PDB file of C-alpha atoms in Angstrom:
ATOM      1  CA  MET A 283      24.653 -39.517 -66.174  1.00  0.00           C
ATOM      2  CA  LYS A 284      27.510 -36.821 -67.063  1.00  0.00           C
ATOM      3  CA  ARG A 285      24.812 -34.918 -69.527  1.00  0.00           C
ATOM      4  CA  ILE A 286      22.512 -35.089 -66.281  1.00  0.00           C
ATOM      5  CA  LEU A 287      25.518 -33.798 -63.842  1.00  0.00           C
ATOM      6  CA  LEU A 288      26.338 -31.161 -65.980  1.00  0.00           C
ATOM      7  CA  LEU A 289      23.206 -29.562 -66.494  1.00  0.00           C
ATOM      8  CA  ILE A 290      22.235 -29.165 -63.204  1.00  0.00           C
ATOM      9  CA  ALA A 291      25.762 -27.399 -62.598  1.00  0.00           C
ATOM     10  CA  ALA A 292      24.735 -25.349 -65.481  1.00  0.00           C
ATOM     11  CA  ALA A 293      21.093 -24.623 -63.980  1.00  0.00           C
ATOM     12  CA  LEU A 294      22.734 -23.879 -60.920  1.00  0.00           C
ATOM     13  CA  ALA A 295      25.169 -21.359 -62.055  1.00  0.00           C
ATOM     14  CA  LEU A 296      22.649 -19.774 -63.937  1.00  0.00           C
ATOM     15  CA  CYS A 297      20.638 -19.586 -60.842  1.00  0.00           C
ATOM     16  CA  GLU A 298      23.644 -17.876 -58.802  1.00  0.00           C
ATOM     17  CA  LEU A 299      24.210 -15.406 -61.925  1.00  0.00           C
ATOM     18  CA  GLY A 300      20.846 -14.643 -61.737  1.00  0.00           C
ATOM     19  CA  ALA A 301      20.299 -14.033 -57.861  1.00  0.00           C
ATOM     20  CA  THR A 302      23.740 -12.145 -57.967  1.00  0.00           C
ATOM     21  CA  TRP A 303      22.352  -9.835 -60.892  1.00  0.00           C
ATOM     22  CA  ALA A 304      18.685  -9.733 -58.990  1.00  0.00           C
ATOM     23  CA  THR A 305      20.171  -8.950 -55.642  1.00  0.00           C
ATOM     24  CA  GLY A 306      22.725  -6.385 -56.751  1.00  0.00           C
ATOM     25  CA  ARG A 307      19.504  -4.039 -57.986  1.00  0.00           C
ATOM     26  CA  LEU A 308      17.440  -4.700 -55.117  1.00  0.00           C
ATOM     27  CA  LYS A 309      17.178  -1.648 -52.794  1.00  0.00           C
ATOM     28  CA  SER A 310      16.825  -3.320 -49.869  1.00  0.00           C
ATOM     29  CA  ARG A 311      19.572  -5.678 -50.418  1.00  0.00           C
ATOM     30  CA  GLN A 312      21.677  -2.282 -51.262  1.00  0.00           C
ATOM     31  CA  SER A 313      20.532  -0.963 -48.293  1.00  0.00           C
ATOM     32  CA  VAL A 314      21.463  -4.009 -45.958  1.00  0.00           C
ATOM     33  CA  ARG A 315      25.252  -4.020 -47.480  1.00  0.00           C
ATOM     34  CA  ASP A 316      25.768  -0.215 -46.734  1.00  0.00           C
ATOM     35  CA  ASP A 317      24.731  -0.261 -43.070  1.00  0.00           C
ATOM     36  CA  VAL A 318      26.860  -3.817 -42.751  1.00  0.00           C
ATOM     37  CA  ARG A 319      30.149  -1.634 -44.587  1.00  0.00           C
ATOM     38  CA  ALA A 320      29.206   1.076 -41.966  1.00  0.00           C
ATOM     39  CA  ALA A 321      28.596  -0.647 -39.050  1.00  0.00           C
ATOM     40  CA  VAL A 322      32.108  -3.244 -39.528  1.00  0.00           C
ATOM     41  CA  ALA A 323      33.337   0.942 -39.815  1.00  0.00           C
ATOM     42  CA  LEU A 324      32.166   2.133 -36.647  1.00  0.00           C
ATOM     43  CA  GLY A 325      34.607   3.180 -33.824  1.00  0.00           C
ATOM     44  CA  GLY A 326      35.498   5.719 -31.168  1.00  0.00           C
ATOM     45  CA  PRO A 327      34.208   6.978 -28.251  1.00  0.00           C
ATOM     46  CA  ARG A 328      30.238   7.031 -27.707  1.00  0.00           C
ATOM     47  CA  SER A 329      29.722   5.155 -30.710  1.00  0.00           C
ATOM     48  CA  VAL A 330      26.256   3.282 -30.363  1.00  0.00           C
ATOM     49  CA  LEU A 331      25.412   0.170 -32.811  1.00  0.00           C
ATOM     50  CA  VAL A 332      21.674  -1.027 -32.755  1.00  0.00           C
ATOM     51  CA  VAL A 333      21.253  -4.360 -34.265  1.00  0.00           C
ATOM     52  CA  GLY A 334      18.157  -6.007 -34.872  1.00  0.00           C
ATOM     53  CA  ASN A 335      15.537  -7.004 -36.949  1.00  0.00           C
ATOM     54  CA  SER A 336      12.507  -5.696 -38.777  1.00  0.00           C
ATOM     55  CA  LEU A 337      11.187  -4.281 -35.483  1.00  0.00           C
ATOM     56  CA  VAL A 338      14.256  -1.946 -35.888  1.00  0.00           C
ATOM     57  CA  LEU A 339      14.180  -1.660 -39.283  1.00  0.00           C
ATOM     58  CA  HIS A 340      11.035   0.530 -38.845  1.00  0.00           C
ATOM     59  CA  GLY A 341      11.420   1.505 -34.918  1.00  0.00           C
ATOM     60  CA  ILE A 342      14.714   2.944 -34.892  1.00  0.00           C
ATOM     61  CA  ASP A 343      15.105   6.305 -36.511  1.00  0.00           C
ATOM     62  CA  VAL A 344      18.909   7.050 -35.692  1.00  0.00           C
ATOM     63  CA  PRO A 345      18.684  11.314 -36.099  1.00  0.00           C
ATOM     64  CA  THR A 346      16.141  11.448 -33.979  1.00  0.00           C
ATOM     65  CA  VAL A 347      17.971   8.533 -31.504  1.00  0.00           C
ATOM     66  CA  ASP A 348      20.802  11.070 -32.038  1.00  0.00           C
ATOM     67  CA  ARG A 349      19.307  14.480 -31.314  1.00  0.00           C
ATOM     68  CA  ALA A 350      17.824  12.737 -28.009  1.00  0.00           C
ATOM     69  CA  MET A 351      20.881  11.084 -26.516  1.00  0.00           C
ATOM     70  CA  GLY A 352      22.914  14.746 -26.512  1.00  0.00           C
ATOM     71  CA  THR A 353      25.852  16.234 -28.256  1.00  0.00           C
ATOM     72  CA  GLY A 354      29.205  13.882 -29.085  1.00  0.00           C
ATOM     73  CA  TYR A 355      27.092  10.424 -29.403  1.00  0.00           C
ATOM     74  CA  THR A 356      26.859   8.378 -33.133  1.00  0.00           C
ATOM     75  CA  ALA A 357      24.479   5.630 -33.607  1.00  0.00           C
ATOM     76  CA  THR A 358      23.999   3.316 -36.584  1.00  0.00           C
ATOM     77  CA  LYS A 359      21.926   0.376 -37.440  1.00  0.00           C
ATOM     78  CA  LEU A 360      21.607  -2.876 -38.530  1.00  0.00           C
ATOM     79  CA  ALA A 361      18.519  -4.681 -39.597  1.00  0.00           C
ATOM     80  CA  ILE A 362      18.429  -7.947 -41.156  1.00  0.00           C
ATOM     81  CA  VAL A 363      14.803  -9.365 -41.266  1.00  0.00           C
ATOM     82  CA  ASP A 364      13.736 -12.414 -39.495  1.00  0.00           C
ATOM     83  CA  SER A 365      16.925 -12.422 -37.254  1.00  0.00           C
ATOM     84  CA  GLY A 366      17.140 -13.529 -34.394  1.00  0.00           C
ATOM     85  CA  TYR A 367      19.319 -14.077 -31.146  1.00  0.00           C
ATOM     86  CA  LEU A 368      21.652 -16.546 -33.293  1.00  0.00           C
ATOM     87  CA  ASP A 369      21.949 -14.685 -36.452  1.00  0.00           C
ATOM     88  CA  TRP A 370      23.025 -11.818 -33.565  1.00  0.00           C
ATOM     89  CA  LEU A 371      25.394 -13.828 -31.699  1.00  0.00           C
ATOM     90  CA  TYR A 372      28.058 -14.716 -34.447  1.00  0.00           C
ATOM     91  CA  GLY A 373      26.670 -11.267 -35.965  1.00  0.00           C
ATOM     92  CA  ILE A 374      27.937  -9.174 -33.527  1.00  0.00           C
ATOM     93  CA  MET A 375      31.089 -12.094 -33.104  1.00  0.00           C
ATOM     94  CA  SER A 376      31.582 -11.439 -36.751  1.00  0.00           C
ATOM     95  CA  LEU A 377      31.382  -7.537 -36.702  1.00  0.00           C
ATOM     96  CA  PHE A 378      33.985  -7.282 -33.875  1.00  0.00           C
ATOM     97  CA  ASP A 379      36.198  -9.537 -36.141  1.00  0.00           C
ATOM     98  CA  ARG A 380      35.883  -7.869 -39.273  1.00  0.00           C
ATOM     99  CA  GLY A 381      36.812  -4.422 -37.249  1.00  0.00           C
ATOM    100  CA  SER A 382      34.386  -2.587 -35.922  1.00  0.00           C
ATOM    101  CA  GLN A 383      34.876  -1.068 -32.467  1.00  0.00           C
ATOM    102  CA  PRO A 384      31.786   0.403 -31.206  1.00  0.00           C
ATOM    103  CA  ASP A 385      31.636   1.428 -27.771  1.00  0.00           C
ATOM    104  CA  VAL A 386      28.154   0.444 -27.453  1.00  0.00           C
ATOM    105  CA  VAL A 387      26.338  -2.937 -29.164  1.00  0.00           C
ATOM    106  CA  VAL A 388      22.668  -2.559 -28.504  1.00  0.00           C
ATOM    107  CA  LEU A 389      20.313  -5.599 -29.475  1.00  0.00           C
ATOM    108  CA  ALA A 390      16.797  -5.037 -30.249  1.00  0.00           C
ATOM    109  CA  ILE A 391      14.675  -7.623 -30.839  1.00  0.00           C
ATOM    110  CA  SER A 392      11.064  -8.457 -29.424  1.00  0.00           C
ATOM    111  CA  PRO A 393      11.433 -10.249 -25.461  1.00  0.00           C
ATOM    112  CA  ALA A 394      10.054 -13.587 -27.381  1.00  0.00           C
ATOM    113  CA  GLN A 395      12.239 -13.263 -30.294  1.00  0.00           C
ATOM    114  CA  LEU A 396      15.090 -13.709 -27.537  1.00  0.00           C
ATOM    115  CA  VAL A 397      13.859 -16.284 -25.583  1.00  0.00           C
ATOM    116  CA  ALA A 398      12.914 -18.386 -28.918  1.00  0.00           C
ATOM    117  CA  ASP A 399      14.932 -21.218 -30.650  1.00  0.00           C
ATOM    118  CA  ARG A 400      14.881 -19.897 -34.173  1.00  0.00           C
ATOM    119  CA  PRO A 401      17.415 -20.604 -36.707  1.00  0.00           C
ATOM    120  CA  PRO A 402      19.618 -18.241 -38.360  1.00  0.00           C
ATOM    121  CA  THR A 403      18.764 -16.314 -41.353  1.00  0.00           C
ATOM    122  CA  GLY A 404      20.531 -16.943 -45.048  1.00  0.00           C
ATOM    123  CA  THR A 405      20.920 -12.762 -45.021  1.00  0.00           C
ATOM    124  CA  SER A 406      23.020 -12.922 -41.939  1.00  0.00           C
ATOM    125  CA  ALA A 407      25.030 -16.154 -43.207  1.00  0.00           C
ATOM    126  CA  ARG A 408      26.045 -14.452 -46.497  1.00  0.00           C
ATOM    127  CA  MET A 409      26.157 -10.643 -45.535  1.00  0.00           C
ATOM    128  CA  VAL A 410      27.217 -10.535 -41.940  1.00  0.00           C
ATOM    129  CA  TRP A 411      29.214 -13.755 -40.727  1.00  0.00           C
ATOM    130  CA  THR A 412      32.471 -14.327 -40.949  1.00  0.00           C
ATOM    131  CA  ALA A 413      33.337 -18.299 -42.339  1.00  0.00           C
ATOM    132  CA  PRO A 414      35.410 -18.651 -38.607  1.00  0.00           C
ATOM    133  CA  ASN A 415      32.400 -17.944 -37.193  1.00  0.00           C
ATOM    134  CA  LEU A 416      30.039 -19.921 -39.208  1.00  0.00           C
ATOM    135  CA  VAL A 417      32.194 -22.726 -38.280  1.00  0.00           C
ATOM    136  CA  ARG A 418      31.572 -21.824 -34.589  1.00  0.00           C
ATOM    137  CA  TYR A 419      28.220 -21.726 -34.975  1.00  0.00           C
ATOM    138  CA  ALA A 420      28.087 -25.144 -36.147  1.00  0.00           C
ATOM    139  CA  LEU A 421      30.108 -26.380 -33.190  1.00  0.00           C
ATOM    140  CA  GLU A 422      28.408 -24.606 -30.352  1.00  0.00           C
ATOM    141  CA  SER A 423      24.810 -24.417 -31.432  1.00  0.00           C
ATOM    142  CA  ARG A 424      25.379 -28.214 -32.590  1.00  0.00           C
ATOM    143  CA  PRO A 425      21.871 -27.881 -35.636  1.00  0.00           C
ATOM    144  CA  ARG A 426      20.728 -30.803 -37.024  1.00  0.00           C
ATOM    145  CA  LEU A 427      23.575 -31.155 -40.963  1.00  0.00           C
ATOM    146  CA  THR A 428      21.121 -30.121 -42.930  1.00  0.00           C
ATOM    147  CA  SER A 429      20.739 -27.127 -41.114  1.00  0.00           C
ATOM    148  CA  ALA A 430      24.505 -26.515 -40.907  1.00  0.00           C
ATOM    149  CA  SER A 431      24.970 -27.148 -44.585  1.00  0.00           C
ATOM    150  CA  ASP A 432      21.768 -24.699 -45.144  1.00  0.00           C
ATOM    151  CA  ARG A 433      24.077 -22.298 -43.297  1.00  0.00           C
ATOM    152  CA  LEU A 434      27.022 -23.061 -45.372  1.00  0.00           C
ATOM    153  CA  PHE A 435      25.327 -23.114 -48.502  1.00  0.00           C
ATOM    154  CA  GLU A 436      23.503 -19.387 -47.673  1.00  0.00           C
ATOM    155  CA  HIS A 437      27.203 -18.246 -46.740  1.00  0.00           C
ATOM    156  CA  LEU A 438      29.203 -18.740 -50.019  1.00  0.00           C
ATOM    157  CA  SER A 439      25.864 -18.395 -52.221  1.00  0.00           C
ATOM    158  CA  GLU A 440      23.597 -15.827 -52.945  1.00  0.00           C
ATOM    159  CA  PHE A 441      20.958 -17.452 -54.556  1.00  0.00           C
ATOM    160  CA  PHE A 442      20.738 -20.243 -51.374  1.00  0.00           C
ATOM    161  CA  ALA A 443      20.733 -16.913 -49.384  1.00  0.00           C
ATOM    162  CA  ILE A 444      17.444 -15.152 -50.668  1.00  0.00           C
ATOM    163  CA  ARG A 445      15.822 -18.823 -51.668  1.00  0.00           C
ATOM    164  CA  SER A 446      12.876 -18.220 -48.870  1.00  0.00           C
ATOM    165  CA  ARG A 447      12.686 -14.071 -49.354  1.00  0.00           C
ATOM    166  CA  LEU A 448      11.799 -15.494 -52.850  1.00  0.00           C
ATOM    167  CA  ARG A 449       9.312 -18.314 -52.667  1.00  0.00           C
ATOM    168  CA  GLN A 450       7.674 -15.598 -50.453  1.00  0.00           C
ATOM    169  CA  ASP A 451       7.442 -12.708 -52.674  1.00  0.00           C
ATOM    170  CA  VAL A 452       6.672 -15.365 -55.699  1.00  0.00           C
ATOM    171  CA  ARG A 453       3.473 -16.644 -53.021  1.00  0.00           C
ATOM    172  CA  ARG A 454       2.504 -12.426 -52.600  1.00  0.00           C
ATOM    173  CA  LEU A 455       2.617 -12.271 -56.800  1.00  0.00           C
ATOM    174  CA  LEU A 456       1.055 -15.033 -56.617  1.00  0.00           C
ATOM    175  CA  VAL A 457      -1.665 -15.880 -54.138  1.00  0.00           C
ATOM    176  CA  PRO A 458      -3.868 -12.497 -53.124  1.00  0.00           C
ATOM    177  CA  GLY A 459      -3.819 -12.111 -49.088  1.00  0.00           C
ATOM    178  CA  TYR A 460      -0.600 -14.592 -49.053  1.00  0.00           C
ATOM    179  CA  GLU A 461       0.532 -12.242 -45.922  1.00  0.00           C
ATOM    180  CA  THR A 462      -2.966 -12.683 -43.688  1.00  0.00           C
ATOM    181  CA  MET A 463      -3.430 -16.326 -45.053  1.00  0.00           C
ATOM    182  CA  SER A 464       0.843 -17.050 -44.062  1.00  0.00           C
ATOM    183  CA  ARG A 465       0.126 -15.689 -40.424  1.00  0.00           C
ATOM    184  CA  LYS A 466      -2.887 -17.184 -39.514  1.00  0.00           C
ATOM    185  CA  TYR A 467      -2.185 -20.859 -41.082  1.00  0.00           C
ATOM    186  CA  PHE A 468       1.503 -21.460 -42.045  1.00  0.00           C
ATOM    187  CA  LEU A 469       3.517 -19.599 -39.182  1.00  0.00           C
ATOM    188  CA  PRO A 470       4.554 -22.146 -36.771  1.00  0.00           C
ATOM    189  CA  GLY A 471       3.066 -21.411 -33.599  1.00  0.00           C
ATOM    190  CA  SER A 472       4.894 -20.409 -30.468  1.00  0.00           C
ATOM    191  CA  GLU A 473       5.101 -22.367 -27.114  1.00  0.00           C
ATOM    192  CA  ALA A 474       3.092 -21.174 -24.024  1.00  0.00           C
ATOM    193  CA  PRO A 475       5.418 -18.625 -22.261  1.00  0.00           C
ATOM    194  CA  ASP A 476       7.213 -20.626 -19.250  1.00  0.00           C
ATOM    195  CA  THR A 477       8.260 -17.891 -16.345  1.00  0.00           C
ATOM    196  CA  VAL A 478      11.245 -20.542 -15.373  1.00  0.00           C
ATOM    197  CA  ARG A 479      12.077 -21.650 -18.844  1.00  0.00           C
ATOM    198  CA  ASP A 480      12.258 -18.654 -20.377  1.00  0.00           C
ATOM    199  CA  GLN A 481      14.282 -16.688 -17.589  1.00  0.00           C
ATOM    200  CA  ARG A 482      16.941 -19.176 -17.568  1.00  0.00           C
ATOM    201  CA  ILE A 483      17.218 -19.104 -21.424  1.00  0.00           C
ATOM    202  CA  ALA A 484      17.419 -15.331 -21.248  1.00  0.00           C
ATOM    203  CA  GLU A 485      19.821 -14.633 -18.371  1.00  0.00           C
ATOM    204  CA  GLU A 486      22.187 -17.382 -20.339  1.00  0.00           C
ATOM    205  CA  ARG A 487      21.825 -15.796 -23.790  1.00  0.00           C
ATOM    206  CA  LEU A 488      21.997 -12.074 -22.021  1.00  0.00           C
ATOM    207  CA  ARG A 489      25.555 -13.049 -19.960  1.00  0.00           C
ATOM    208  CA  VAL A 490      26.615 -14.867 -23.381  1.00  0.00           C
ATOM    209  CA  LEU A 491      26.031 -11.095 -25.153  1.00  0.00           C
ATOM    210  CA  ASP A 492      27.819  -9.432 -22.868  1.00  0.00           C
ATOM    211  CA  SER A 493      30.582 -11.153 -22.389  1.00  0.00           C
ATOM    212  CA  VAL A 494      30.887 -10.744 -26.071  1.00  0.00           C
ATOM    213  CA  CYS A 495      31.076  -7.325 -26.304  1.00  0.00           C
ATOM    214  CA  ALA A 496      33.042  -7.146 -22.555  1.00  0.00           C
ATOM    215  CA  ARG A 497      36.007  -9.197 -24.849  1.00  0.00           C
ATOM    216  CA  HIS A 498      36.165  -6.777 -27.463  1.00  0.00           C
ATOM    217  CA  ASN A 499      35.679  -3.553 -24.549  1.00  0.00           C
ATOM    218  CA  ALA A 500      32.033  -2.588 -25.676  1.00  0.00           C
ATOM    219  CA  ARG A 501      29.208  -1.876 -23.636  1.00  0.00           C
ATOM    220  CA  PHE A 502      26.358  -4.578 -24.340  1.00  0.00           C
ATOM    221  CA  VAL A 503      22.547  -2.990 -23.800  1.00  0.00           C
ATOM    222  CA  TYR A 504      19.191  -4.762 -24.642  1.00  0.00           C
ATOM    223  CA  LEU A 505      16.049  -2.962 -26.009  1.00  0.00           C
ATOM    224  CA  LEU A 506      13.277  -3.482 -25.605  1.00  0.00           C
ATOM    225  CA  ILE A 507      10.967  -2.394 -28.941  1.00  0.00           C
ATOM    226  CA  PRO A 508       7.181  -2.971 -27.762  1.00  0.00           C
ATOM    227  CA  THR A 509       5.366  -5.502 -30.538  1.00  0.00           C
ATOM    228  CA  ASN A 510       1.206  -5.638 -30.392  1.00  0.00           C
ATOM    229  CA  THR A 511       1.341  -9.359 -29.053  1.00  0.00           C
ATOM    230  CA  ALA A 512       0.301 -10.851 -25.881  1.00  0.00           C
ATOM    231  CA  GLU A 513       3.410 -13.563 -26.160  1.00  0.00           C
ATOM    232  CA  ASP A 514       5.579 -10.401 -25.869  1.00  0.00           C
ATOM    233  CA  ARG A 515       3.605  -8.347 -22.736  1.00  0.00           C
ATOM    234  CA  THR A 516       4.088 -11.840 -20.797  1.00  0.00           C
ATOM    235  CA  VAL A 517       7.546 -12.062 -21.637  1.00  0.00           C
ATOM    236  CA  GLU A 518       8.945  -8.474 -21.020  1.00  0.00           C
ATOM    237  CA  ARG A 519       8.825  -8.810 -17.043  1.00  0.00           C
ATOM    238  CA  THR A 520      10.855 -11.990 -17.538  1.00  0.00           C
ATOM    239  CA  LEU A 521      13.142 -10.228 -19.581  1.00  0.00           C
ATOM    240  CA  VAL A 522      13.135  -7.385 -17.395  1.00  0.00           C
ATOM    241  CA  THR A 523      13.853  -9.889 -14.000  1.00  0.00           C
ATOM    242  CA  ALA A 524      16.797 -11.709 -15.756  1.00  0.00           C
ATOM    243  CA  GLY A 525      18.585  -8.596 -16.739  1.00  0.00           C
ATOM    244  CA  GLN A 526      18.492  -7.671 -13.675  1.00  0.00           C
ATOM    245  CA  HIS A 527      19.799 -10.787 -12.112  1.00  0.00           C
ATOM    246  CA  MET A 528      22.783 -10.460 -14.188  1.00  0.00           C
ATOM    247  CA  GLY A 529      23.650  -7.199 -13.983  1.00  0.00           C
ATOM    248  CA  VAL A 530      22.925  -6.802 -17.652  1.00  0.00           C
ATOM    249  CA  SER A 531      21.190  -3.575 -19.237  1.00  0.00           C
ATOM    250  CA  VAL A 532      17.895  -3.969 -20.380  1.00  0.00           C
ATOM    251  CA  LEU A 533      15.959  -0.653 -21.405  1.00  0.00           C
ATOM    252  CA  VAL A 534      12.151  -0.357 -21.881  1.00  0.00           C
ATOM    253  CA  PRO A 535      11.916   2.925 -22.848  1.00  0.00           C
ATOM    254  CA  ILE A 536       8.153   2.181 -24.052  1.00  0.00           C
ATOM    255  CA  SER A 537       6.561  -0.832 -22.298  1.00  0.00           C
ATOM    256  CA  ASN A 538       4.555  -3.188 -24.329  1.00  0.00           C
ATOM    257  CA  GLN A 539       2.388  -2.917 -21.887  1.00  0.00           C
ATOM    258  CA  ALA A 540       1.805   1.402 -22.578  1.00  0.00           C
ATOM    259  CA  LEU A 541       1.747   0.678 -26.353  1.00  0.00           C
ATOM    260  CA  ASP A 542      -0.104   2.898 -28.064  1.00  0.00           C
ATOM    261  CA  ALA A 543      -2.043   1.772 -30.847  1.00  0.00           C
ATOM    262  CA  ARG A 544      -1.883   4.714 -33.235  1.00  0.00           C
ATOM    263  CA  TRP A 545       1.707   3.778 -33.324  1.00  0.00           C
ATOM    264  CA  LEU A 546       1.378   0.922 -34.948  1.00  0.00           C
ATOM    265  CA  LEU A 547       2.211   0.202 -39.304  1.00  0.00           C
ATOM    266  CA  ASP A 548       0.951  -3.131 -39.771  1.00  0.00           C
ATOM    267  CA  GLY A 549      -0.356  -4.389 -36.172  1.00  0.00           C
ATOM    268  CA  TYR A 550       3.519  -5.115 -34.939  1.00  0.00           C
ATOM    269  CA  HIS A 551       5.411  -2.616 -36.393  1.00  0.00           C
ATOM    270  CA  LEU A 552       6.127   0.742 -35.267  1.00  0.00           C
ATOM    271  CA  ASN A 553       4.694   3.274 -37.883  1.00  0.00           C
ATOM    272  CA  GLU A 554       6.598   7.099 -38.381  1.00  0.00           C
ATOM    273  CA  ALA A 555       5.014   8.176 -35.629  1.00  0.00           C
ATOM    274  CA  GLY A 556       5.733   5.199 -33.186  1.00  0.00           C
ATOM    275  CA  ALA A 557       9.455   5.056 -34.669  1.00  0.00           C
ATOM    276  CA  VAL A 558       9.978   8.767 -34.040  1.00  0.00           C
ATOM    277  CA  ALA A 559       8.395   8.560 -30.101  1.00  0.00           C
ATOM    278  CA  PHE A 560       9.883   5.006 -29.195  1.00  0.00           C
ATOM    279  CA  SER A 561      13.674   6.684 -30.623  1.00  0.00           C
ATOM    280  CA  THR A 562      13.025   9.358 -28.754  1.00  0.00           C
ATOM    281  CA  ARG A 563      12.647   7.816 -25.546  1.00  0.00           C
ATOM    282  CA  THR A 564      15.133   5.533 -26.322  1.00  0.00           C
ATOM    283  CA  GLY A 565      18.020   7.916 -27.124  1.00  0.00           C
ATOM    284  CA  VAL A 566      17.126   9.717 -23.452  1.00  0.00           C
ATOM    285  CA  ALA A 567      16.941   6.261 -21.867  1.00  0.00           C
ATOM    286  CA  LEU A 568      20.690   5.791 -23.427  1.00  0.00           C
ATOM    287  CA  SER A 569      21.825   8.416 -22.380  1.00  0.00           C
ATOM    288  CA  ALA A 570      21.117   8.311 -19.131  1.00  0.00           C
ATOM    289  CA  GLU A 571      22.347   4.378 -19.108  1.00  0.00           C
ATOM    290  CA  LEU A 572      25.711   4.950 -20.002  1.00  0.00           C
ATOM    291  CA  ALA A 573      26.297   7.991 -17.735  1.00  0.00           C
ATOM    292  CA  ARG A 574      26.115   5.409 -15.057  1.00  0.00           C
TER     293      ARG A 574
END
């Protein structure tokens, strides 16, 4: 038994060393590290931090936002693929705790993602969250023990943090057409939109995010990035109403209803032309909102 335990420990150590070595050479992983450092170092008047998921990664062109906002503004973005509300509730707290002092925090995930119940990602737990906020997540969100232990191991271990992404990458290599098949068969179906439920959830989550930012003398803004999904088109109006009720700024530079199909990269994310068009309108809308 002792020999078996030693072999398991050695295998885990090799996995951790291999994962650390591999991710140290991945451009996407290094980009996230650089963006986290930039977000932590951000501060000063008219500094704007835009956080979100792959919609931000593809849809926010920072130089275009800067130009559209006008002289004096400095925007920085931090995108964590697959992240959602919980990632950024404790992620924003962690960035503040690590020294970030933006004038404005902008959260940009889709309307459906804001009201959805989805677990945090390993990347957020590993690369953004602090240990105290990991504990806060466990106490406040009350996840199942498995989920709580997953976040702990992801925070401590590079291998655990990337294991889900590693599985997906292996499937992409081995299974032709995996992306299309996974969207059709493997992704869990979302609940049908419920206006009353969604508005209640949106109001509470906007309120909490606004209060977190206010405690650190930062203004909070929710930015809606359009997608080509019926669910986001339905929830958009609910989210705007929730923002109005809570007194939280909800910006809709381009509505889901007005999304130009020529701006789409893969049927969901914005392409380069779409990102420039959206970022231009975002900068103008942010500048007008912050001038109020």
